PDB file of C-alpha atoms and ligand atoms in Angstrom:
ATOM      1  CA  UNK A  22       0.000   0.000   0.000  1.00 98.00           C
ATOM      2  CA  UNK A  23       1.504   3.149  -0.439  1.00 98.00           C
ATOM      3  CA  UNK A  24       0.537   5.892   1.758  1.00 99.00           C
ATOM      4  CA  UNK A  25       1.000   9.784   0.985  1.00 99.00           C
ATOM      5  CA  UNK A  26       0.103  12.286   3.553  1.00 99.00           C
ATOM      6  CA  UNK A  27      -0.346  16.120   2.864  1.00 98.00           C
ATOM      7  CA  UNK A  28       0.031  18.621   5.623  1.00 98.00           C
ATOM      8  CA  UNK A  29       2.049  22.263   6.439  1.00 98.00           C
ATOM      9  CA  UNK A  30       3.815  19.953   9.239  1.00 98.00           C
ATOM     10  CA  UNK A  31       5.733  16.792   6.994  1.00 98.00           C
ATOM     11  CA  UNK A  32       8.654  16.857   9.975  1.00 98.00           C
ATOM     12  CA  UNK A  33       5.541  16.126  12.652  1.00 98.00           C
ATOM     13  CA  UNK A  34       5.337  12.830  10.361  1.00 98.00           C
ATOM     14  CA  UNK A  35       9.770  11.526  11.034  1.00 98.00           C
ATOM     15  CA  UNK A  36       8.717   9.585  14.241  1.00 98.00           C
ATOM     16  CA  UNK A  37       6.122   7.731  12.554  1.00 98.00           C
ATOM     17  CA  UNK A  38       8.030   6.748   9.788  1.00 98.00           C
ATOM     18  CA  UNK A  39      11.251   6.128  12.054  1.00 98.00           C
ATOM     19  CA  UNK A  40       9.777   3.573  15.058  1.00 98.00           C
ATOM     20  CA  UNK A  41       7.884  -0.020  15.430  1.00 97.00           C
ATOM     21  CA  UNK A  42       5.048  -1.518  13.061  1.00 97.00           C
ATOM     22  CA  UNK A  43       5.085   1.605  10.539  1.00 98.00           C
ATOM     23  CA  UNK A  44       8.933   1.319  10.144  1.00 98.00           C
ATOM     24  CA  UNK A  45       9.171  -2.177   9.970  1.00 97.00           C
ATOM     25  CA  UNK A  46       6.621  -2.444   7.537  1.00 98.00           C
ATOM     26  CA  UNK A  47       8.511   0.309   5.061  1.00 98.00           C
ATOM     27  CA  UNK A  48      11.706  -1.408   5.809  1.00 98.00           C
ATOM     28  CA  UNK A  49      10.155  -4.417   4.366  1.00 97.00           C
ATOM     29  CA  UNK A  50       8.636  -3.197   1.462  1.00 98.00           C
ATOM     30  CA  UNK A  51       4.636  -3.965   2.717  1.00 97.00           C
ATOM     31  CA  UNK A  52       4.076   0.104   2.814  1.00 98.00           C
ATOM     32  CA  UNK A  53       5.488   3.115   1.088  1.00 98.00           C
ATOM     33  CA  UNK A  54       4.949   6.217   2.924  1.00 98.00           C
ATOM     34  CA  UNK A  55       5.620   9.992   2.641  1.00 98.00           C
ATOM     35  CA  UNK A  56       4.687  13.078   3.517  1.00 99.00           C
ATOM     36  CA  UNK A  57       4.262  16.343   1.428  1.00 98.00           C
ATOM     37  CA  UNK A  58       4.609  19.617   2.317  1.00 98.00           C
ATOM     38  CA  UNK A  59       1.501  21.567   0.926  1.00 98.00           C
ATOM     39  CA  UNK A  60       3.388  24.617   1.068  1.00 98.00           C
ATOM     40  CA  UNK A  61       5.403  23.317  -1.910  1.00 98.00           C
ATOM     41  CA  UNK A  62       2.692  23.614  -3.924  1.00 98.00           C
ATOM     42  CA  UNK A  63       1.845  27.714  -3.134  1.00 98.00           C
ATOM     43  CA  UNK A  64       2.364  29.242  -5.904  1.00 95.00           C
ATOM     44  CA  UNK A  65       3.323  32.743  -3.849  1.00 96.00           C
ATOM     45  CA  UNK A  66       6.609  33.640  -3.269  1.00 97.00           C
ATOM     46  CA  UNK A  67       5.661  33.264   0.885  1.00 98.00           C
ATOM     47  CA  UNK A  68       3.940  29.962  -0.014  1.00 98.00           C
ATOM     48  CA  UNK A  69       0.773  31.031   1.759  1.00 98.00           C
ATOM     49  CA  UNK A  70      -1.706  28.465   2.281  1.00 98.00           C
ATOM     50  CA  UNK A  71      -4.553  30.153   4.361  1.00 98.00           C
ATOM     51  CA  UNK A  72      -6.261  32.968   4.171  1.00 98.00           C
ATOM     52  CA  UNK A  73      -9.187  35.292   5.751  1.00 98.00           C
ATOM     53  CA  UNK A  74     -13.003  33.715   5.991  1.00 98.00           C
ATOM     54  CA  UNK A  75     -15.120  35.364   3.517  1.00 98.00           C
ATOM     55  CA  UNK A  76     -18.291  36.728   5.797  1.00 98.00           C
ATOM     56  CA  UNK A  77     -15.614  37.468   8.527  1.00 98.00           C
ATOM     57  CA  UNK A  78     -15.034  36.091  12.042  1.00 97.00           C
ATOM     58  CA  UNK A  79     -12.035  35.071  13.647  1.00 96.00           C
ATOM     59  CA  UNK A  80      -9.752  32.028  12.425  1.00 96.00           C
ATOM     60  CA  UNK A  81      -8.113  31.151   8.959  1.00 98.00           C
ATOM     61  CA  UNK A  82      -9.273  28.925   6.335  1.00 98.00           C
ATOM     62  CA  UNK A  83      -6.998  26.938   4.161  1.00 98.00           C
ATOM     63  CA  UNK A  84      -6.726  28.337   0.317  1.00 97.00           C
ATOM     64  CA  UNK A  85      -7.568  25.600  -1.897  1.00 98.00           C
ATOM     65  CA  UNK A  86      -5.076  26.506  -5.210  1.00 98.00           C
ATOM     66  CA  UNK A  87      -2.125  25.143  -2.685  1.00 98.00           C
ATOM     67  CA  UNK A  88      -4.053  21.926  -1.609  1.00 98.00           C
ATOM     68  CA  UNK A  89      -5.334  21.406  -4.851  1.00 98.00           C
ATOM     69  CA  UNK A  90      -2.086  21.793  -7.056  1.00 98.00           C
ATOM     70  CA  UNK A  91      -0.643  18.928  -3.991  1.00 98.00           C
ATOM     71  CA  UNK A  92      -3.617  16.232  -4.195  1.00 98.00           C
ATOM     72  CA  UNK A  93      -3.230  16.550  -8.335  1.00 98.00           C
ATOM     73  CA  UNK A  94       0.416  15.778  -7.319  1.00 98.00           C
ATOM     74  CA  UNK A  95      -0.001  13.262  -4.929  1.00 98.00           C
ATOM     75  CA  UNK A  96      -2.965  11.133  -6.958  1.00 98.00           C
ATOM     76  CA  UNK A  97       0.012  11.201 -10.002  1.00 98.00           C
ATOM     77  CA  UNK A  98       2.340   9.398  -7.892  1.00 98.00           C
ATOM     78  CA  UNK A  99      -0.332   6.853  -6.182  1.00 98.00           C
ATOM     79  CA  UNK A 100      -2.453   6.117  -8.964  1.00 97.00           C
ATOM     80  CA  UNK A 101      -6.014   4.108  -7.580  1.00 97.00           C
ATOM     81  CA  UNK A 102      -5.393   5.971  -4.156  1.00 98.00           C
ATOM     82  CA  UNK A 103      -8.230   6.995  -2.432  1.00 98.00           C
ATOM     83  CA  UNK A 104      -7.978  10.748  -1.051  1.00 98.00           C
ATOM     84  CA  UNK A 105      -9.604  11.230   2.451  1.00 98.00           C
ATOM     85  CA  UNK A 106      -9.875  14.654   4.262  1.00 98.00           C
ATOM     86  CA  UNK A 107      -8.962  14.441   8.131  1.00 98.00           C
ATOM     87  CA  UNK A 108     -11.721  16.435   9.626  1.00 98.00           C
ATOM     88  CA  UNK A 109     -13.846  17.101  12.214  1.00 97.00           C
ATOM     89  CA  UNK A 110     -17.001  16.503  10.179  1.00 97.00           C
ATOM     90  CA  UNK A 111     -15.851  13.037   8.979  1.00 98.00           C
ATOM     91  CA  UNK A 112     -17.501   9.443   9.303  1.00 97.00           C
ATOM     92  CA  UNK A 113     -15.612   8.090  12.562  1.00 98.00           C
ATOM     93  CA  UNK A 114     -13.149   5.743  11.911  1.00 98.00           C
ATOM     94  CA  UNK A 115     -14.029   2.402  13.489  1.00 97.00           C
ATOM     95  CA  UNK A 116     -11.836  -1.143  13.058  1.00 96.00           C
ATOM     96  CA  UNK A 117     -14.120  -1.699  10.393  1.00 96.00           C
ATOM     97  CA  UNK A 118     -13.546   1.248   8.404  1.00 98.00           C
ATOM     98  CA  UNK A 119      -9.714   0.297   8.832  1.00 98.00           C
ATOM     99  CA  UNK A 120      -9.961  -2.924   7.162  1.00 98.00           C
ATOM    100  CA  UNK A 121     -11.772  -1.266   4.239  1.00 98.00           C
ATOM    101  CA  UNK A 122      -8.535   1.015   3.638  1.00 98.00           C
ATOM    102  CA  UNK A 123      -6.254  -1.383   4.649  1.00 98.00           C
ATOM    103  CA  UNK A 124      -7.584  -3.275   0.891  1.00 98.00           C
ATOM    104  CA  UNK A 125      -6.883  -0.137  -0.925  1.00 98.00           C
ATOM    105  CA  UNK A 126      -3.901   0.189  -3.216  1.00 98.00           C
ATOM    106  CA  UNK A 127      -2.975   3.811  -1.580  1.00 98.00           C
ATOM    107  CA  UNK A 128      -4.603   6.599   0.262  1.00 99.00           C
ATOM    108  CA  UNK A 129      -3.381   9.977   0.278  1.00 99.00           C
ATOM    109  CA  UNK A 130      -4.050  11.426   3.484  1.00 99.00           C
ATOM    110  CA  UNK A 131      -5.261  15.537   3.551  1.00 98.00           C
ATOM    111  CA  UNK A 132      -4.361  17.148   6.740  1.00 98.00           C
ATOM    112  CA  UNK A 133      -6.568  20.206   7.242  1.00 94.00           C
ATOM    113  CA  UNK A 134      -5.322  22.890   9.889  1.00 89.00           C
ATOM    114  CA  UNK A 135      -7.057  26.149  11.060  1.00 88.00           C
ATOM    115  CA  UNK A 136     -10.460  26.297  11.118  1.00 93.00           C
ATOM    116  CA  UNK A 137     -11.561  23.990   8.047  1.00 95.00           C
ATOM    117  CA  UNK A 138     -10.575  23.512   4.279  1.00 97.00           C
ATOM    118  CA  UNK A 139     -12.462  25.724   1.573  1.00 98.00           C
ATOM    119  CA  UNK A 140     -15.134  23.608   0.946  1.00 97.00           C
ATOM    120  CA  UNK A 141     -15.067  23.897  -2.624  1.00 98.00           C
ATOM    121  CA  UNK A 142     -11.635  21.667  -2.581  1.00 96.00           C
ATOM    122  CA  UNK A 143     -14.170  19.421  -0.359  1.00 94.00           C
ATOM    123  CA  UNK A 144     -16.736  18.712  -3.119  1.00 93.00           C
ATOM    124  CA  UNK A 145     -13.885  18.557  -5.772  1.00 91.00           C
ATOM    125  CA  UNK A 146     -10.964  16.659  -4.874  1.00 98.00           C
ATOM    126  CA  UNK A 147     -12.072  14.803  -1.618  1.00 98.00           C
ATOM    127  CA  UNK A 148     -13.118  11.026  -2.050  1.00 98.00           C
ATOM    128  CA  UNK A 149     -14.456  10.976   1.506  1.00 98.00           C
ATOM    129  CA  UNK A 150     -13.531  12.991   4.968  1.00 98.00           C
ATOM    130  CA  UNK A 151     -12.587  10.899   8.574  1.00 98.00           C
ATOM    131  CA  UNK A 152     -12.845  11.832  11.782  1.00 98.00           C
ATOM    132  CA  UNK A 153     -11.193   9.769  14.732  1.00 98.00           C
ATOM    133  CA  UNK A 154     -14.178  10.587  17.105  1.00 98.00           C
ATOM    134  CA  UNK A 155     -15.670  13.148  19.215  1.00 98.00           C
ATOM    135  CA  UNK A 156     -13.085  15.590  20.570  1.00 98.00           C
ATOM    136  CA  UNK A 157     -11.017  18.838  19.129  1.00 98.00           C
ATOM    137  CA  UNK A 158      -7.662  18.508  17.914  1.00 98.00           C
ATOM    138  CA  UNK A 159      -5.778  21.387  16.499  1.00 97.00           C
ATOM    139  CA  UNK A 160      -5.135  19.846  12.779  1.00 98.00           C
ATOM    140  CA  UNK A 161      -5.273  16.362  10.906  1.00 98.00           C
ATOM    141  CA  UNK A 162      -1.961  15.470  11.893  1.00 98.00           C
ATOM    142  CA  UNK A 163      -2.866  13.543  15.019  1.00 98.00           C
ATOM    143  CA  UNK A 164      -5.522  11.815  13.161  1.00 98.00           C
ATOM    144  CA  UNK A 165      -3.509  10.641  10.194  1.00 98.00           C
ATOM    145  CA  UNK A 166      -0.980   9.199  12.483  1.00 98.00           C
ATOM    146  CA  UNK A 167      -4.029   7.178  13.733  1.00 98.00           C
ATOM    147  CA  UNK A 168      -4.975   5.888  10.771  1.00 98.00           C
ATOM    148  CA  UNK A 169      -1.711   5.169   9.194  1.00 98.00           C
ATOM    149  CA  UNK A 170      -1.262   2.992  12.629  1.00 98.00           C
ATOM    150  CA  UNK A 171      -4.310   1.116  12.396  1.00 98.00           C
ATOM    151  CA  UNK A 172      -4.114   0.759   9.125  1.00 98.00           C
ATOM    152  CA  UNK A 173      -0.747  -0.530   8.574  1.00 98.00           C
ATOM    153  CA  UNK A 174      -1.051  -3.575  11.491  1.00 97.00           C
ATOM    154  CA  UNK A 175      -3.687  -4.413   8.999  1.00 97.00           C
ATOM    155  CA  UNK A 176      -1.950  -5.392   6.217  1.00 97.00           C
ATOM    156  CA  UNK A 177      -0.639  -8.682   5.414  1.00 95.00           C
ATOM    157  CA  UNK A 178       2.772  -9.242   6.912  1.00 94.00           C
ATOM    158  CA  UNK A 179       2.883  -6.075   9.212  1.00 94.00           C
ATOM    159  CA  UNK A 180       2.793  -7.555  12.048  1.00 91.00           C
ATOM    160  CA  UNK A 181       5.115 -10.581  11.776  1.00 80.00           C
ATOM    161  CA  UNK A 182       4.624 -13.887  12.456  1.00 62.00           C
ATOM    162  CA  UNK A 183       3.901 -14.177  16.343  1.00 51.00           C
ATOM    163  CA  UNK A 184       0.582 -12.207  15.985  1.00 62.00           C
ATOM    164  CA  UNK A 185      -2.454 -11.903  14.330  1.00 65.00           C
ATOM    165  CA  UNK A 186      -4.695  -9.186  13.847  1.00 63.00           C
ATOM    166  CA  UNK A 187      -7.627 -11.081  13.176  1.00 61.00           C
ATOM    167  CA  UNK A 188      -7.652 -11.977  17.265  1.00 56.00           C
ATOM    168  CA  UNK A 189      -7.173  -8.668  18.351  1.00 64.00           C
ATOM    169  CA  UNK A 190      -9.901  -6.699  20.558  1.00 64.00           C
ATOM    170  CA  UNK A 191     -12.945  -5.459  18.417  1.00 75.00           C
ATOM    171  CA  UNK A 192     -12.424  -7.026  15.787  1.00 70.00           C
ATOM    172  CA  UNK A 193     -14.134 -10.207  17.420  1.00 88.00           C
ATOM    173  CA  UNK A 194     -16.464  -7.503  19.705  1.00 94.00           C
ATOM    174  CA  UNK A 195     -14.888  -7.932  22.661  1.00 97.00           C
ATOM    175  CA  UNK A 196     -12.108  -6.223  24.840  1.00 98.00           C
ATOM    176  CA  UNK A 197      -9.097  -8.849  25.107  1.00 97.00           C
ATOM    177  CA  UNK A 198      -8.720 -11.305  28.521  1.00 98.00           C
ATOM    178  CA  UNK A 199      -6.516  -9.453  31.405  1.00 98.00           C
ATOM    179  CA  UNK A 200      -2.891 -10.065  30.899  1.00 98.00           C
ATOM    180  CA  UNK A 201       0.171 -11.104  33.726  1.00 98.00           C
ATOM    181  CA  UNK A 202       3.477 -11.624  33.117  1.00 98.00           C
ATOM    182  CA  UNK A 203       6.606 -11.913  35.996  1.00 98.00           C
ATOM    183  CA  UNK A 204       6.925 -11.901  38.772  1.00 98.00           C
ATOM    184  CA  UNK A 205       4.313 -14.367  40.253  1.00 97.00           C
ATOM    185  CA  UNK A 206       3.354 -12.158  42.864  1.00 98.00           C
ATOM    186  CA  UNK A 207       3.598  -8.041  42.222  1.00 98.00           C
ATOM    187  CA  UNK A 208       3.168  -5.669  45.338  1.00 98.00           C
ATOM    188  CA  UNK A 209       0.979  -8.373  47.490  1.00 98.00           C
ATOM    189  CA  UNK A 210      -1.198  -9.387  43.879  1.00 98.00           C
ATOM    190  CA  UNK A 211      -0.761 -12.944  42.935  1.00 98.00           C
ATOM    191  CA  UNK A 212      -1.664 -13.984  39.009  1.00 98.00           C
ATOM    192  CA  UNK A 213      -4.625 -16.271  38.640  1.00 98.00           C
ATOM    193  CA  UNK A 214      -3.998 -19.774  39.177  1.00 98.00           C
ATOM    194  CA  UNK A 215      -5.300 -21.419  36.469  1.00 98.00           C
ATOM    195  CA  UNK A 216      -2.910 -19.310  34.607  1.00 98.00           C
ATOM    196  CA  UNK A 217       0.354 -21.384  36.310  1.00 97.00           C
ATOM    197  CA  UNK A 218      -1.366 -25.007  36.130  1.00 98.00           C
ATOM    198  CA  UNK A 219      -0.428 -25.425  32.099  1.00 98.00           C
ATOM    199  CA  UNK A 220      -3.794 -26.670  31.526  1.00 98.00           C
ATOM    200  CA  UNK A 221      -4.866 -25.266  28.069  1.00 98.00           C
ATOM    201  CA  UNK A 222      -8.528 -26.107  27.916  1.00 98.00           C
ATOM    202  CA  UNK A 223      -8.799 -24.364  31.103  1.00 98.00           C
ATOM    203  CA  UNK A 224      -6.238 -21.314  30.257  1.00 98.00           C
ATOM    204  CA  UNK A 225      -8.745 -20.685  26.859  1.00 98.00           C
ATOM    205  CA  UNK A 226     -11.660 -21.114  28.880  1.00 98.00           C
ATOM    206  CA  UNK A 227     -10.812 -18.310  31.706  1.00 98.00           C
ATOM    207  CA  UNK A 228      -9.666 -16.462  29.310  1.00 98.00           C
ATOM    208  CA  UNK A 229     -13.001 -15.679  27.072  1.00 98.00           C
ATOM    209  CA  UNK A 230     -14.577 -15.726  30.381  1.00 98.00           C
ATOM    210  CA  UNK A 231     -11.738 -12.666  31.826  1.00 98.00           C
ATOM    211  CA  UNK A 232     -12.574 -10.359  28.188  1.00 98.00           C
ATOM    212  CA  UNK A 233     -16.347 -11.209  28.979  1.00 98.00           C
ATOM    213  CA  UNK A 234     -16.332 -10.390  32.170  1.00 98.00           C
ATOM    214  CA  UNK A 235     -13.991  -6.375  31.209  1.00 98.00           C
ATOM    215  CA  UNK A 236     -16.257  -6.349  27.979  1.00 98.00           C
ATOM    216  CA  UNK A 237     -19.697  -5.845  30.577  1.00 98.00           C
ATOM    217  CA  UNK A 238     -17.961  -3.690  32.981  1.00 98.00           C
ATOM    218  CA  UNK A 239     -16.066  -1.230  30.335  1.00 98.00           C
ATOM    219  CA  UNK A 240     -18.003  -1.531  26.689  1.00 98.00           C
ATOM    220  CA  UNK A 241     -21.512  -3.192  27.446  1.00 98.00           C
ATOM    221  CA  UNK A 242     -22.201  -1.060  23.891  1.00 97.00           C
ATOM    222  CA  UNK A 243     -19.885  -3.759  22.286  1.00 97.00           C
ATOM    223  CA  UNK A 244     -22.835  -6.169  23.042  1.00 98.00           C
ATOM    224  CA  UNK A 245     -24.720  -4.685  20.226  1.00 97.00           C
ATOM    225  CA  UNK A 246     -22.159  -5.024  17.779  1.00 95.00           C
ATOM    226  CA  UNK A 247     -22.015  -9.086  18.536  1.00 96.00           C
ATOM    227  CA  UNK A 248     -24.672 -10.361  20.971  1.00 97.00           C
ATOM    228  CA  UNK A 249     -23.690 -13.242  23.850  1.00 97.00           C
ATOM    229  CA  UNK A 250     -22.463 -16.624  22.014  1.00 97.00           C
ATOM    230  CA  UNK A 251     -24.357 -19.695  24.536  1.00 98.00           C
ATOM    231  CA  UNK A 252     -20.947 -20.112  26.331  1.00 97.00           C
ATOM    232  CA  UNK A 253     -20.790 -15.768  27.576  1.00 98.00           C
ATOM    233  CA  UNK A 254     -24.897 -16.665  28.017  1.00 98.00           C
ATOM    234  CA  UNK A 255     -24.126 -19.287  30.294  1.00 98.00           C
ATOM    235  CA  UNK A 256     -21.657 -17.399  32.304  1.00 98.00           C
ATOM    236  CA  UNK A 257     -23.697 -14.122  32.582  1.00 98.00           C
ATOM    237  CA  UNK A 258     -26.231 -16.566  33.871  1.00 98.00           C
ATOM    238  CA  UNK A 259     -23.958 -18.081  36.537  1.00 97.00           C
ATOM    239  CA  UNK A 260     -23.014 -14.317  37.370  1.00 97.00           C
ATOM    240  CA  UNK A 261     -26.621 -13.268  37.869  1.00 97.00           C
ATOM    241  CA  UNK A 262     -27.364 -16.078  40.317  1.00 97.00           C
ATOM    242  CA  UNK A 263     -23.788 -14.604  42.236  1.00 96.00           C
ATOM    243  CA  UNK A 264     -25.128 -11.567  42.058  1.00 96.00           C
ATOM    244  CA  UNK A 265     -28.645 -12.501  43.627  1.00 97.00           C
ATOM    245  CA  UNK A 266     -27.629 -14.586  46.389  1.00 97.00           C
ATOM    246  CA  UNK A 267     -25.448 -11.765  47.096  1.00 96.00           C
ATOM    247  CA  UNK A 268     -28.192  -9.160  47.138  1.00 96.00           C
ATOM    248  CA  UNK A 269     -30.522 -11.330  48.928  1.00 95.00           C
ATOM    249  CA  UNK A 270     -28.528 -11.797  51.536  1.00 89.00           C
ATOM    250  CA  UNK A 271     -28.519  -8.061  52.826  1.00 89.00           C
ATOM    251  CA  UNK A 272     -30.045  -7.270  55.785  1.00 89.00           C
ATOM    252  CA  UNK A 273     -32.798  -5.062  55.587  1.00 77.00           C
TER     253      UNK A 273
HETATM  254  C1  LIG B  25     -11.895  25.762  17.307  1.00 63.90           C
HETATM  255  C2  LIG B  25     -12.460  25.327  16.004  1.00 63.90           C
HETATM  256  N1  LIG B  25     -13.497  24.329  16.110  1.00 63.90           N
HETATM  257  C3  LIG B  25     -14.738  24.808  16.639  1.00 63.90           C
HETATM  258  C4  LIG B  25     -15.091  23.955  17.825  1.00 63.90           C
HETATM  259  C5  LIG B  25     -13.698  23.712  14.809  1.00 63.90           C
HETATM  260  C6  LIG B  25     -12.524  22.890  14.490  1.00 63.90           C
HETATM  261  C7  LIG B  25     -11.748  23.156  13.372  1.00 63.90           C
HETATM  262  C8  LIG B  25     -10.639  22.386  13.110  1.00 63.90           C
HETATM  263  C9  LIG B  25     -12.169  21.837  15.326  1.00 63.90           C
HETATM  264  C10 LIG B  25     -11.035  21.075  15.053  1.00 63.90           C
HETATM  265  C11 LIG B  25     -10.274  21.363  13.947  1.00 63.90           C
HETATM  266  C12 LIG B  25      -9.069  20.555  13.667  1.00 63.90           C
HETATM  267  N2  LIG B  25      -9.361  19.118  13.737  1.00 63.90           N
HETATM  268  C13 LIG B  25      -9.084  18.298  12.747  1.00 63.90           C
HETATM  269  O1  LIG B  25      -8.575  18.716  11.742  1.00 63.90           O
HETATM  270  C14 LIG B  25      -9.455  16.899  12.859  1.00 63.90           C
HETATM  271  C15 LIG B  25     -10.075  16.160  13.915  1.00 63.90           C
HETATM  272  C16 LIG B  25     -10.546  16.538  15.211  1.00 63.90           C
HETATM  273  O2  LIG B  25     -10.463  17.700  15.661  1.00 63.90           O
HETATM  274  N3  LIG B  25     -11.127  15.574  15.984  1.00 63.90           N
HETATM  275  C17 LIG B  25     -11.235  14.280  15.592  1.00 63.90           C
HETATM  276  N4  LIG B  25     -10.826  13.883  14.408  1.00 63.90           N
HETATM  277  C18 LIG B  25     -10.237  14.824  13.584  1.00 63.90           C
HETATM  278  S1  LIG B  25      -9.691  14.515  12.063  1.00 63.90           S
HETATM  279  C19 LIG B  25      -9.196  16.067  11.800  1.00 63.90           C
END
């Protein structure tokens, strides 16, 4: 997949490229990625790329000649990319939406910064705007990082051979099982003891129970998505007698 990001900020893009999944993945030939500098593509001798709102108020909007003149660019060198505007008004991007880009042959990634993009470069040049969910950032940048991380572990080969990111959380609907590692016992906590017995059946077993069991306390709204298989049934029943011996036994 090759991956092309626009933005006034390439440099905040170095770390990306330069550490874990994202670099290993260039390194290996799975993902090209780059980022251009829209102010390249201002024709102005200042290479200005925003300008006042027409109607007034406070804030800048970004010109669209620059951002235009680098998309045209940027769909020349990844042909059968799909452009996507990082905005506030976009669809959110879920693990779903991931795996849809994750197919793609490229996306070219539009960081917008100020208050908003002209939307005339919107309804021209813009295949389809993404948001990463319901709080304010100060530009795309963030966001693209997001979505070139999801994205990437996506792909074929990304991640190596020791994982998978078909069993990863959500994209079975649950939260993943509790995790322990060394030392046996950590400021007075012990680790479960089925976990120490070697007994796999069992291990597997407390272990859809555990990501049951943190899916109901922290995301019941995952329940929606992928409704109780007989086994989680069967357990949420065992809870609910717990749970009503437990409250019928206060005292009044
Ligand atoms: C202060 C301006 N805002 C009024 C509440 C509007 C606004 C404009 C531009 C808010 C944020 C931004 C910059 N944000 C993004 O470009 C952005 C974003 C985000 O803010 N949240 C979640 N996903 C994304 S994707 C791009």
């Amino acid at each position: 997949m090759q991956i092309l990001v626009l933005t006034i900020f390439p440099a905040m893009f170095d770390p990306l490229w330069s550490h874990g999944i994202v670099r290993r993945a260039i390194e290996q030939g799975i993902i090209s990625a780059a980022a251009m500098d829209i102010r390249g593509f201002a024709p102005d001798r200042h290479h200005v790329t925003d300008d006042r709102p027409y109607g007034g108020g406070s804030g800048m909007v970004m010109k669209p000649e620059p951002l235009a003149a680098a998309i045209r660019a940027a769909r020349q060198a990844a042909p059968g990319a799909r452009t996507l505007l990082l905005s506030p008004q976009g669809r959110i991007l879920t693990q779903a939406a991931a795996a849809e880009l994750a197919a793609l042959p490229g996306i070219i990634l539009v960081c917008g910064r100020y208050e908003g993009v002209d939307d005339r470069l919107c309804t021209e040049l813009i295949d389809d705007e993404l948001s990463i969910g319901d709080y304010v950032l100060s530009g795309g940048e963030p966001a693209a990082w997001v979505v070139i991380d999801a994205v990437t572990r996506l792909i074929p080969g990304a991640l190596g051979s020791e994982a998978s990111a078909a069993s990863d959380s959500f994209s079975d609907g649950r939260l993943e099982h509790a995790h322990f590692t060394r030392p046996p016992v950590f400021e007075g906590q012990g680790v479960p003891a089925v976990l120490l017995s070697g007994h796999h059946r069992n291990i597997d077993r407390w272990r859809r129970e555990s990501a049951l069991l943190r899916t109901l306390a922290h995301r019941p709204d995952l329940f929606q998505g992928r409704p109780p298989t007989e086994e989680e049934a069967q357990l949420l029943r065992s809870w609910q007698e717990k749970l009503a011996a437990l409250l019928g036994s206060r005292p009044q």
